[in-house]
Amino acid sequence: MNIFSNRDYFLFDGAMGTYYSTKHKSNTPCEFANISERENIFNIHLEYIQAGVNAIKTNTFGANRFSLGCQQLEAEKIIKAGYDIAVQACSGHDVAVFADIGPIPDGKGANLDEEYKRIIDIFLECGAKNFLFETFANTDILMGAAAYIRLRLPDAVIVTSFAVYPDGYSKEGLFYIDILDKMHASGLVDAVGLNCISGPAHMYRLIEKADIRGKNIIIMPNSGYPGSERGRTVYIDNSEYYAEKLLDIMKLGVKILGGCCGTTPRHIAAAAKLLNSPQTVESNAGINTHIETCDLANENILDKLIKNKKPILVEVDPPFDTNWEYMLRDTLILKQAGADIITIADSPLAKARAESTIMAAKIQREAAIPVMPHITCRDKNLLGIKASLLGGHIEGIRNVLVITGDPIANIERNRIKGVFSFNSSNLANYIKSLNSNVFCGQDIKIAGALNVNAVNFGAELKRAFTKVENGISCFLTQAIYTKSAIENLLKAVETLNVPIFAGLCQ
């Protein structure tokens, strides 16, 4: 029988890391305490058990050699000790132990698939049957990890939880509804949900907008937002408010609850008391009455142009200073000559120019011609790019060209750093998600760049297919100068089932 099926609710403990650091005034990762302060970790588990939880997370969230900066043998000892402490604490109590696994830092040379398998194997050797993957930002790695556990232990209980901002997007640009649906549809996990970053009120609003019928959903919010006290990050005690919000979330149909950063045994005890009260019976069973439908009647201007003619797109670069009048003058001339859309470059050659989205909005207003600002991954993180997209959308921009962006010149790399949080394909997928979930009915058409001058055009074409899968609906090529570039263009036209605009340069 599923561990979650025979209870009105299932309550996990709170965050070991923040509670341990506050309680013991320590800045050392709490996972090391499995070896050096075993009794302290044991007692914290007991506090949560006495508060009324149904499940304890092992103190192993960051127990990997990359997060802790230790050797593999030491990480293995920490994991085994963490599991053993949790099992001992739960002895004699009707409380399940979940092997807790957090994200392994990317970009440190780790083979992530193998690293997660190694951690899973250690837990399985310890006798673990329940697994919790929490605070993840994408689904890819967890699909493989869950499948691996299913092969090794088919009846294991697997829970996956993701960290999203209050707007519903993870730091890698995935929308929470897409995440929940994908993991549930995989059939690999017993429950899926959200934890960390957002507080209980924000998580309530997110779940209120999602259709969670037929899904086991887990929600583990932060207690709220942290403050600073004598240089230490602290969370204000708001346990009664927290408990009330968990009750509200349960009434939406969420059966599995718990806490993340800042949640103490006091928070969990208040929640357990409230969840056990008679008023918890009423619920709307996850039926969402707030889902908005999209009006798909609005056709993009570029789509209209493509249907009726071969559109002409002309690039106009923004200024290095505030003298922008030439842009308007040239745009009006181009419009009169037959240009259909003006594209605005985003600081080409990595030299700072006026921001492309702002200039595109101004040209569109002043010259009454559709525009297509270039959006690069070089200069902004996900939050900055989303801000530009939202502002541009409000200004009526409905076309963008997504590109990775020219690299910073070598001579300037010591003082100027590129961001490159993702590539153009990832960015296209993010805008595609915004179209579905934010820009409903007023989609932004996504164009991509196609390098017909690439030496290995086969690899370029392969990347183009991935871009199309991620939402790119047309391509603009670089300037064509050679016969081989023309041949590559014709090959792309034959194989890519989207419009391609050939690049010309005078």
Short mmCIF file of C-alpha atoms in Angstrom, two decimals:
data_model
loop_
_atom_site.label_atom_id
_atom_site.label_comp_id
_atom_site.label_asym_id
_atom_site.label_seq_id
_atom_site.Cartn_x
_atom_site.Cartn_y
_atom_site.Cartn_z
CA MET A 1 0.00 0.00 0.00
CA ASN A 2 1.25 3.49 -0.82
CA ILE A 3 2.66 5.14 2.30
CA PHE A 4 0.51 8.23 1.65
CA SER A 5 -2.83 6.52 0.93
CA ASN A 6 -4.15 5.66 4.38
CA ARG A 7 -3.87 9.08 6.06
CA ASP A 8 -5.85 12.30 5.90
CA TYR A 9 -2.52 14.10 5.66
CA PHE A 10 1.17 13.26 5.79
CA LEU A 11 3.49 15.66 7.59
CA PHE A 12 7.25 15.93 7.03
CA ASP A 13 9.64 17.68 9.38
CA GLY A 14 11.18 21.11 8.82
CA ALA A 15 14.59 22.25 7.65
CA MET A 16 17.49 20.67 9.48
CA GLY A 17 20.05 23.12 8.04
CA THR A 18 18.56 26.41 9.20
CA TYR A 19 17.33 25.00 12.51
CA TYR A 20 20.69 23.40 13.32
CA SER A 21 22.65 26.55 12.45
CA THR A 22 20.38 28.71 14.63
CA LYS A 23 20.18 26.28 17.53
CA HIS A 24 23.90 25.56 17.69
CA LYS A 25 25.20 28.90 16.34
CA SER A 26 27.13 27.18 13.58
CA ASN A 27 28.06 28.19 10.04
CA THR A 28 29.42 24.72 9.25
CA PRO A 29 27.26 22.60 6.92
CA CYS A 30 25.00 20.57 9.17
CA GLU A 31 25.81 17.32 7.35
CA PHE A 32 29.26 17.24 8.99
CA ALA A 33 27.47 17.08 12.34
CA ASN A 34 26.36 13.50 11.52
CA ILE A 35 29.93 12.55 12.44
CA SER A 36 31.05 15.24 14.88
CA GLU A 37 27.77 16.05 16.71
CA ARG A 38 25.71 12.92 16.36
CA GLU A 39 23.71 13.56 19.53
CA ASN A 40 22.69 17.06 18.40
CA ILE A 41 21.28 15.73 15.13
CA PHE A 42 19.53 12.88 16.95
CA ASN A 43 17.89 15.34 19.35
CA ILE A 44 16.68 17.60 16.54
CA HIS A 45 15.04 14.60 14.87
CA LEU A 46 13.35 13.81 18.19
CA GLU A 47 12.06 17.38 18.48
CA TYR A 48 10.33 17.07 15.11
CA ILE A 49 8.96 13.63 15.99
CA GLN A 50 7.51 14.99 19.23
CA ALA A 51 6.01 17.86 17.22
CA GLY A 52 3.83 15.34 15.39
CA VAL A 53 5.47 14.46 12.06
CA ASN A 54 4.81 11.32 10.02
CA ALA A 55 8.21 11.42 8.29
CA ILE A 56 11.78 12.46 9.04
CA LYS A 57 14.27 13.55 6.38
CA THR A 58 17.79 12.29 6.89
CA ASN A 59 20.36 15.01 7.50
CA THR A 60 21.93 14.43 4.10
CA PHE A 61 20.53 17.14 1.82
CA GLY A 62 24.00 18.36 0.82
CA ALA A 63 25.85 15.12 1.55
CA ASN A 64 27.93 14.88 -1.60
CA ARG A 65 31.61 15.54 -2.15
CA PHE A 66 30.95 18.59 -4.32
CA SER A 67 28.66 20.45 -1.92
CA LEU A 68 30.77 19.64 1.13
CA GLY A 69 34.17 19.91 -0.55
CA CYS A 70 35.26 16.57 0.87
CA GLN A 71 36.49 13.23 -0.42
CA GLN A 72 34.05 10.54 -1.53
CA LEU A 73 34.87 8.29 1.43
CA GLU A 74 33.98 11.04 3.90
CA ALA A 75 30.74 11.83 2.03
CA GLU A 76 29.83 8.15 2.20
CA LYS A 77 30.43 8.06 5.98
CA ILE A 78 28.26 11.18 6.41
CA ILE A 79 25.39 9.63 4.42
CA LYS A 80 25.52 6.35 6.34
CA ALA A 81 25.69 8.14 9.68
CA GLY A 82 22.82 10.44 8.71
CA TYR A 83 20.59 7.52 7.79
CA ASP A 84 21.51 5.59 10.93
CA ILE A 85 20.74 8.58 13.20
CA ALA A 86 17.32 9.09 11.63
CA VAL A 87 16.44 5.40 11.95
CA GLN A 88 17.43 5.39 15.62
CA ALA A 89 15.42 8.55 16.30
CA CYS A 90 12.32 7.00 14.71
CA SER A 91 12.65 3.70 16.57
CA GLY A 92 9.48 3.07 18.53
CA HIS A 93 7.55 5.77 16.64
CA ASP A 94 5.18 5.46 13.71
CA VAL A 95 7.40 7.72 11.65
CA ALA A 96 8.93 6.95 8.25
CA VAL A 97 12.53 7.76 7.33
CA PHE A 98 13.17 9.38 3.94
CA ALA A 99 16.62 9.43 2.40
CA ASP A 100 17.05 13.13 1.62
CA ILE A 101 18.98 14.05 -1.53
CA GLY A 102 19.55 17.61 -2.72
CA PRO A 103 21.02 19.00 -5.95
CA ILE A 104 24.68 18.41 -6.68
CA PRO A 105 26.33 21.64 -7.86
CA ASP A 106 26.70 21.60 -11.63
CA GLY A 107 29.75 22.86 -13.45
CA LYS A 108 32.33 21.24 -11.15
CA GLY A 109 33.26 18.40 -13.47
CA ALA A 110 30.79 15.95 -11.98
CA ASN A 111 29.07 13.24 -13.98
CA LEU A 112 25.75 13.96 -12.32
CA ASP A 113 24.04 10.73 -13.34
CA GLU A 114 26.83 8.68 -11.82
CA GLU A 115 27.04 10.84 -8.70
CA TYR A 116 23.33 10.43 -7.94
CA LYS A 117 23.54 6.68 -8.57
CA ARG A 118 26.45 6.50 -6.14
CA ILE A 119 24.44 8.29 -3.43
CA ILE A 120 21.37 6.13 -4.11
CA ASP A 121 23.48 2.97 -3.83
CA ILE A 122 24.77 4.06 -0.42
CA PHE A 123 21.24 4.61 0.85
CA LEU A 124 20.05 1.29 -0.57
CA GLU A 125 22.95 -0.42 1.18
CA CYS A 126 21.74 1.18 4.42
CA GLY A 127 18.27 -0.27 3.84
CA ALA A 128 16.48 2.88 2.64
CA LYS A 129 13.08 2.34 1.04
CA ASN A 130 11.86 5.94 0.92
CA PHE A 131 13.58 8.69 -1.08
CA LEU A 132 13.04 12.45 -1.19
CA PHE A 133 14.72 14.56 -3.86
CA GLU A 134 14.16 18.20 -2.91
CA THR A 135 14.92 21.74 -4.08
CA PHE A 136 15.61 20.77 -7.70
CA ALA A 137 15.23 23.19 -10.63
CA ASN A 138 14.65 20.78 -13.52
CA THR A 139 13.27 17.32 -14.14
CA ASP A 140 15.90 15.74 -16.36
CA ILE A 141 18.28 14.37 -13.75
CA LEU A 142 15.45 13.13 -11.54
CA MET A 143 13.89 11.05 -14.30
CA GLY A 144 17.08 9.03 -14.52
CA ALA A 145 17.53 8.85 -10.74
CA ALA A 146 13.94 7.69 -10.17
CA ALA A 147 14.22 5.09 -12.93
CA TYR A 148 17.44 3.81 -11.37
CA ILE A 149 15.77 3.39 -7.97
CA ARG A 150 12.82 1.59 -9.57
CA LEU A 151 15.20 -0.90 -11.18
CA ARG A 152 17.01 -1.53 -7.90
CA LEU A 153 13.97 -1.41 -5.61
CA PRO A 154 10.65 -1.50 -7.47
CA ASP A 155 8.50 -0.85 -4.38
CA ALA A 156 10.49 2.16 -3.19
CA VAL A 157 8.61 5.36 -2.34
CA ILE A 158 10.01 8.24 -4.39
CA VAL A 159 9.11 11.88 -3.85
CA THR A 160 10.47 14.72 -6.00
CA SER A 161 10.19 18.35 -4.99
CA PHE A 162 11.18 21.47 -6.91
CA ALA A 163 12.14 25.00 -5.93
CA VAL A 164 10.30 27.75 -7.79
CA TYR A 165 10.04 31.50 -7.35
CA PRO A 166 6.70 33.11 -6.44
CA ASP A 167 6.02 33.54 -10.18
CA GLY A 168 6.08 29.75 -10.56
CA TYR A 169 9.36 29.46 -12.47
CA SER A 170 12.45 27.58 -11.37
CA LYS A 171 15.87 29.16 -11.70
CA GLU A 172 16.28 27.21 -14.95
CA GLY A 173 13.10 28.70 -16.39
CA LEU A 174 10.73 25.75 -16.01
CA PHE A 175 7.11 26.48 -15.07
CA TYR A 176 5.84 24.65 -12.01
CA ILE A 177 2.69 23.26 -13.66
CA ASP A 178 4.79 21.76 -16.45
CA ILE A 179 7.11 20.25 -13.84
CA LEU A 180 4.28 18.72 -11.81
CA ASP A 181 2.57 17.33 -14.91
CA LYS A 182 5.77 15.88 -16.38
CA MET A 183 6.89 14.12 -13.22
CA HIS A 184 3.41 12.78 -12.51
CA ALA A 185 2.99 11.55 -16.08
CA SER A 186 6.32 9.71 -15.93
CA GLY A 187 4.85 7.15 -13.55
CA LEU A 188 8.22 6.96 -11.80
CA VAL A 189 7.39 8.89 -8.65
CA ASP A 190 4.83 8.55 -5.88
CA ALA A 191 4.53 12.28 -5.21
CA VAL A 192 5.75 15.53 -6.70
CA GLY A 193 5.63 19.08 -5.44
CA LEU A 194 7.34 22.26 -4.33
CA ASN A 195 9.68 23.34 -1.58
CA CYS A 196 12.03 26.21 -0.68
CA ILE A 197 12.45 29.76 -2.10
CA SER A 198 8.75 30.65 -1.63
CA GLY A 199 6.78 31.07 1.59
CA PRO A 200 3.42 29.43 2.35
CA ALA A 201 1.26 32.25 0.95
CA HIS A 202 3.00 32.16 -2.42
CA MET A 203 2.82 28.38 -2.57
CA TYR A 204 -0.87 28.53 -1.76
CA ARG A 205 -1.44 30.86 -4.72
CA LEU A 206 0.54 28.60 -7.03
CA ILE A 207 -1.29 25.43 -6.06
CA GLU A 208 -4.62 27.24 -6.19
CA LYS A 209 -4.00 27.82 -9.91
CA ALA A 210 -2.93 24.25 -10.68
CA ASP A 211 -5.09 21.24 -11.46
CA ILE A 212 -3.78 18.68 -8.97
CA ARG A 213 -6.59 16.15 -9.25
CA GLY A 214 -5.27 12.60 -9.31
CA LYS A 215 -1.80 13.65 -8.16
CA ASN A 216 -0.02 13.14 -4.85
CA ILE A 217 1.29 16.66 -4.21
CA ILE A 218 3.88 17.59 -1.59
CA ILE A 219 4.23 21.21 -0.44
CA MET A 220 7.05 22.25 1.92
CA PRO A 221 7.30 26.06 2.02
CA ASN A 222 9.90 28.19 3.71
CA SER A 223 8.60 29.68 6.95
CA GLY A 224 8.73 33.08 5.26
CA TYR A 225 11.52 35.38 4.22
CA PRO A 226 14.76 35.67 6.21
CA GLY A 227 16.22 38.68 7.92
CA SER A 228 19.69 39.37 9.24
CA GLU A 229 20.71 39.52 12.89
CA ARG A 230 24.35 40.23 13.79
CA GLY A 231 25.42 38.98 10.38
CA ARG A 232 23.46 35.73 10.66
CA THR A 233 20.46 34.81 8.51
CA VAL A 234 17.43 34.34 10.76
CA TYR A 235 13.74 33.59 10.28
CA ILE A 236 11.14 35.29 12.48
CA ASP A 237 8.90 32.91 14.40
CA ASN A 238 5.52 32.97 12.61
CA SER A 239 4.45 29.44 13.48
CA GLU A 240 0.72 30.15 13.88
CA TYR A 241 0.51 31.96 10.54
CA TYR A 242 2.54 29.18 8.93
CA ALA A 243 0.21 26.52 10.31
CA GLU A 244 -2.87 28.38 9.04
CA LYS A 245 -1.41 28.58 5.54
CA LEU A 246 -0.57 24.86 5.55
CA LEU A 247 -4.19 24.20 6.48
CA ASP A 248 -5.33 26.37 3.57
CA ILE A 249 -3.03 24.42 1.25
CA MET A 250 -4.40 21.12 2.55
CA LYS A 251 -7.93 22.31 1.80
CA LEU A 252 -6.87 22.65 -1.84
CA GLY A 253 -6.36 18.89 -1.90
CA VAL A 254 -2.68 18.63 -0.91
CA LYS A 255 -2.16 15.64 1.41
CA ILE A 256 1.61 15.77 1.89
CA LEU A 257 2.99 18.77 3.75
CA GLY A 258 6.13 19.85 5.54
CA GLY A 259 8.64 22.63 5.96
CA CYS A 260 11.77 24.01 4.39
CA CYS A 261 14.10 26.86 5.37
CA GLY A 262 13.21 28.49 8.67
CA THR A 263 10.64 25.91 9.77
CA THR A 264 11.31 24.69 13.29
CA PRO A 265 9.65 22.04 15.49
CA ARG A 266 7.45 24.89 16.74
CA HIS A 267 6.12 25.49 13.21
CA ILE A 268 5.52 21.79 12.67
CA ALA A 269 3.79 21.36 16.05
CA ALA A 270 1.42 24.24 15.30
CA ALA A 271 0.68 22.74 11.89
CA ALA A 272 0.08 19.24 13.30
CA LYS A 273 -2.35 20.63 15.86
CA LEU A 274 -4.31 22.57 13.25
CA LEU A 275 -4.31 19.79 10.65
CA ASN A 276 -5.73 17.39 13.24
CA SER A 277 -8.65 19.69 14.04
CA PRO A 278 -12.16 18.85 12.72
CA GLN A 279 -12.17 21.80 10.29
CA THR A 280 -9.60 20.03 8.10
CA VAL A 281 -12.27 17.72 6.65
CA GLU A 282 -13.61 20.21 4.12
CA SER A 283 -11.56 20.58 0.95
CA ASN A 284 -12.04 21.38 -2.69
CA ALA A 285 -10.01 18.27 -3.61
CA GLY A 286 -7.68 20.20 -5.83
CA ILE A 287 -10.35 21.45 -8.20
CA ASN A 288 -9.07 24.67 -9.67
CA THR A 289 -11.60 27.35 -10.38
CA HIS A 290 -8.99 29.95 -11.32
CA ILE A 291 -7.45 28.44 -14.45
CA GLU A 292 -7.60 31.00 -17.22
CA THR A 293 -8.17 30.00 -20.81
CA CYS A 294 -6.18 31.43 -23.67
CA ASP A 295 -7.70 33.46 -26.46
CA LEU A 296 -5.87 32.07 -29.48
CA ALA A 297 -7.59 34.30 -32.01
CA ASN A 298 -4.78 36.86 -32.08
CA GLU A 299 -2.48 36.07 -34.99
CA ASN A 300 1.10 37.30 -34.91
CA ILE A 301 1.95 40.00 -37.46
CA LEU A 302 4.96 38.02 -38.74
CA ASP A 303 2.75 34.97 -39.29
CA LYS A 304 0.33 37.14 -41.26
CA LEU A 305 3.16 38.54 -43.37
CA ILE A 306 4.56 35.08 -44.13
CA LYS A 307 1.17 33.91 -45.34
CA ASN A 308 0.77 36.79 -47.78
CA LYS A 309 4.29 37.65 -48.97
CA LYS A 310 7.99 37.17 -48.38
CA PRO A 311 8.60 39.60 -45.51
CA ILE A 312 11.65 41.82 -45.37
CA LEU A 313 13.32 42.20 -41.99
CA VAL A 314 16.00 44.87 -41.56
CA GLU A 315 18.40 45.21 -38.64
CA VAL A 316 19.03 48.64 -37.14
CA ASP A 317 21.63 48.84 -34.37
CA PRO A 318 20.95 51.01 -31.32
CA PRO A 319 23.35 53.81 -30.36
CA PHE A 320 26.40 53.74 -28.11
CA ASP A 321 25.13 56.99 -26.54
CA THR A 322 21.80 58.82 -26.28
CA ASN A 323 21.71 60.07 -29.86
CA TRP A 324 19.05 57.75 -31.16
CA GLU A 325 17.37 59.95 -33.79
CA TYR A 326 19.16 58.22 -36.68
CA MET A 327 17.28 55.03 -35.79
CA LEU A 328 13.92 56.70 -36.33
CA ARG A 329 15.11 58.41 -39.52
CA ASP A 330 16.50 55.19 -41.00
CA THR A 331 13.45 53.19 -39.92
CA LEU A 332 11.07 55.59 -41.66
CA ILE A 333 13.16 55.38 -44.84
CA LEU A 334 13.21 51.59 -44.65
CA LYS A 335 9.47 51.46 -44.02
CA GLN A 336 8.80 53.57 -47.08
CA ALA A 337 11.12 51.33 -49.11
CA GLY A 338 9.13 48.24 -48.16
CA ALA A 339 10.62 46.87 -44.93
CA ASP A 340 8.08 44.90 -42.90
CA ILE A 341 9.82 44.48 -39.53
CA ILE A 342 12.78 46.24 -37.91
CA THR A 343 15.09 44.07 -35.81
CA ILE A 344 17.10 45.73 -33.03
CA ALA A 345 20.45 44.20 -32.10
CA ASP A 346 21.38 43.60 -28.45
CA SER A 347 24.83 45.14 -27.99
CA PRO A 348 26.51 43.37 -30.96
CA LEU A 349 30.16 42.40 -30.55
CA ALA A 350 29.60 42.69 -26.79
CA LYS A 351 29.90 46.48 -26.90
CA ALA A 352 27.37 48.28 -24.73
CA ARG A 353 24.58 49.99 -26.66
CA ALA A 354 21.11 51.21 -25.71
CA GLU A 355 18.98 48.29 -24.50
CA SER A 356 17.34 46.50 -27.42
CA THR A 357 13.86 45.95 -25.95
CA ILE A 358 13.50 49.58 -24.87
CA MET A 359 14.67 50.87 -28.24
CA ALA A 360 12.42 48.42 -30.08
CA ALA A 361 9.41 49.65 -28.12
CA LYS A 362 10.28 53.26 -28.91
CA ILE A 363 10.76 52.59 -32.64
CA GLN A 364 7.49 50.67 -32.79
CA ARG A 365 5.63 53.61 -31.21
CA GLU A 366 7.33 56.37 -33.18
CA ALA A 367 7.50 54.72 -36.61
CA ALA A 368 4.39 52.51 -36.38
CA ILE A 369 6.22 49.45 -37.68
CA PRO A 370 6.53 45.99 -36.07
CA VAL A 371 9.83 45.29 -34.35
CA MET A 372 11.93 42.32 -33.27
CA PRO A 373 14.46 43.01 -30.51
CA HIS A 374 17.36 40.60 -30.13
CA ILE A 375 17.51 38.97 -26.68
CA THR A 376 20.89 37.56 -25.65
CA CYS A 377 21.86 35.21 -22.85
CA ARG A 378 25.14 37.05 -22.31
CA ASP A 379 24.23 40.00 -20.09
CA LYS A 380 21.25 39.03 -17.93
CA ASN A 381 20.18 36.18 -15.74
CA LEU A 382 16.72 34.66 -15.91
CA LEU A 383 15.16 37.35 -13.70
CA GLY A 384 16.60 40.19 -15.79
CA ILE A 385 15.51 38.62 -19.06
CA LYS A 386 12.02 37.98 -17.76
CA ALA A 387 11.76 41.60 -16.66
CA SER A 388 12.68 42.73 -20.19
CA LEU A 389 10.19 40.32 -21.75
CA LEU A 390 7.38 41.44 -19.47
CA GLY A 391 8.11 45.10 -20.13
CA GLY A 392 8.39 44.48 -23.85
CA HIS A 393 5.13 42.57 -23.91
CA ILE A 394 3.36 45.41 -22.12
CA GLU A 395 4.74 47.73 -24.80
CA GLY A 396 3.24 45.53 -27.52
CA ILE A 397 6.36 43.67 -28.66
CA ARG A 398 5.34 40.30 -30.09
CA ASN A 399 8.52 39.14 -31.85
CA VAL A 400 11.98 38.43 -30.46
CA LEU A 401 15.19 36.93 -31.80
CA VAL A 402 16.91 34.80 -29.15
CA ILE A 403 20.68 34.40 -29.43
CA THR A 404 23.41 33.31 -27.09
CA GLY A 405 25.31 36.55 -27.72
CA ASP A 406 28.82 37.48 -28.77
CA PRO A 407 31.44 36.72 -26.11
CA ILE A 408 33.14 39.49 -24.16
CA ALA A 409 36.36 40.62 -25.84
CA ASN A 410 39.48 39.03 -24.30
CA ILE A 411 40.93 42.38 -23.33
CA GLU A 412 37.87 43.20 -21.20
CA ARG A 413 37.19 39.84 -19.55
CA ASN A 414 39.02 40.75 -16.35
CA ARG A 415 36.56 43.56 -15.60
CA ILE A 416 33.43 42.53 -17.52
CA LYS A 417 31.84 39.12 -17.07
CA GLY A 418 29.23 37.46 -19.26
CA VAL A 419 26.28 35.80 -17.54
CA PHE A 420 25.31 32.95 -19.88
CA SER A 421 22.96 31.31 -17.36
CA PHE A 422 21.51 29.37 -20.30
CA ASN A 423 21.79 29.19 -24.08
CA SER A 424 19.45 30.40 -26.81
CA SER A 425 17.66 27.04 -26.99
CA ASN A 426 16.90 27.11 -23.25
CA LEU A 427 15.77 30.72 -23.53
CA ALA A 428 13.41 29.84 -26.37
CA ASN A 429 11.88 27.11 -24.23
CA TYR A 430 11.44 29.60 -21.38
CA ILE A 431 9.63 32.10 -23.63
CA LYS A 432 7.51 29.23 -24.96
CA SER A 433 6.46 28.55 -21.38
CA LEU A 434 5.68 32.24 -20.81
CA ASN A 435 3.49 32.14 -23.91
CA SER A 436 1.50 29.26 -22.44
CA ASN A 437 1.27 30.51 -18.88
CA VAL A 438 1.69 34.30 -18.83
CA PHE A 439 1.17 35.84 -22.28
CA CYS A 440 -1.96 33.79 -22.86
CA GLY A 441 -3.50 34.73 -26.21
CA GLN A 442 -0.83 37.36 -26.97
CA ASP A 443 2.15 35.11 -27.69
CA ILE A 444 5.62 36.33 -28.50
CA LYS A 445 6.88 34.76 -31.72
CA ILE A 446 10.37 33.35 -31.18
CA ALA A 447 13.00 33.56 -33.91
CA GLY A 448 16.42 31.95 -33.75
CA ALA A 449 19.79 32.40 -35.42
CA LEU A 450 21.11 29.93 -38.00
CA ASN A 451 24.81 30.03 -38.86
CA VAL A 452 24.98 28.95 -42.51
CA ASN A 453 28.70 29.75 -42.44
CA ALA A 454 29.44 27.07 -39.85
CA VAL A 455 32.27 24.71 -40.79
CA ASN A 456 30.33 21.77 -39.38
CA PHE A 457 26.88 22.66 -40.67
CA GLY A 458 25.53 19.23 -39.75
CA ALA A 459 26.02 20.03 -36.08
CA GLU A 460 24.47 23.48 -36.61
CA LEU A 461 21.46 21.87 -38.26
CA LYS A 462 21.11 19.44 -35.36
CA ARG A 463 21.06 22.36 -32.92
CA ALA A 464 18.43 24.04 -35.09
CA PHE A 465 16.14 21.01 -34.74
CA THR A 466 16.47 21.26 -30.95
CA LYS A 467 15.64 24.96 -31.12
CA VAL A 468 12.48 24.21 -33.09
CA GLU A 469 11.46 21.65 -30.47
CA ASN A 470 11.96 24.36 -27.84
CA GLY A 471 9.66 26.86 -29.51
CA ILE A 472 11.62 28.67 -32.22
CA SER A 473 9.30 29.16 -35.19
CA CYS A 474 11.61 30.83 -37.75
CA PHE A 475 15.31 31.46 -38.33
CA LEU A 476 17.41 34.43 -39.38
CA THR A 477 20.75 33.51 -40.92
CA GLN A 478 24.01 35.36 -40.70
CA ALA A 479 25.15 37.26 -43.76
CA ILE A 480 25.70 34.98 -46.77
CA TYR A 481 28.89 35.54 -48.76
CA THR A 482 29.91 32.14 -50.15
CA LYS A 483 28.60 29.36 -52.34
CA SER A 484 28.86 26.89 -49.45
CA ALA A 485 26.69 29.19 -47.31
CA ILE A 486 24.05 29.20 -50.05
CA GLU A 487 24.20 25.38 -50.20
CA ASN A 488 23.80 25.19 -46.43
CA LEU A 489 20.85 27.55 -46.61
CA LEU A 490 19.13 25.38 -49.22
CA LYS A 491 19.80 22.28 -47.10
CA ALA A 492 18.21 24.01 -44.11
CA VAL A 493 15.17 25.04 -46.15
CA GLU A 494 14.72 21.41 -47.22
CA THR A 495 15.03 19.91 -43.76
CA LEU A 496 13.69 22.49 -41.29
CA ASN A 497 9.94 22.88 -41.48
CA VAL A 498 9.95 26.57 -40.50
CA PRO A 499 10.50 29.84 -42.41
CA ILE A 500 14.13 30.92 -42.87
CA PHE A 501 15.17 34.51 -43.58
CA ALA A 502 18.39 34.70 -45.59
CA GLY A 503 20.86 37.27 -44.28
CA LEU A 504 22.16 39.91 -46.67
CA CYS A 505 24.73 42.61 -45.92
CA GLN A 506 25.60 45.55 -48.16
#
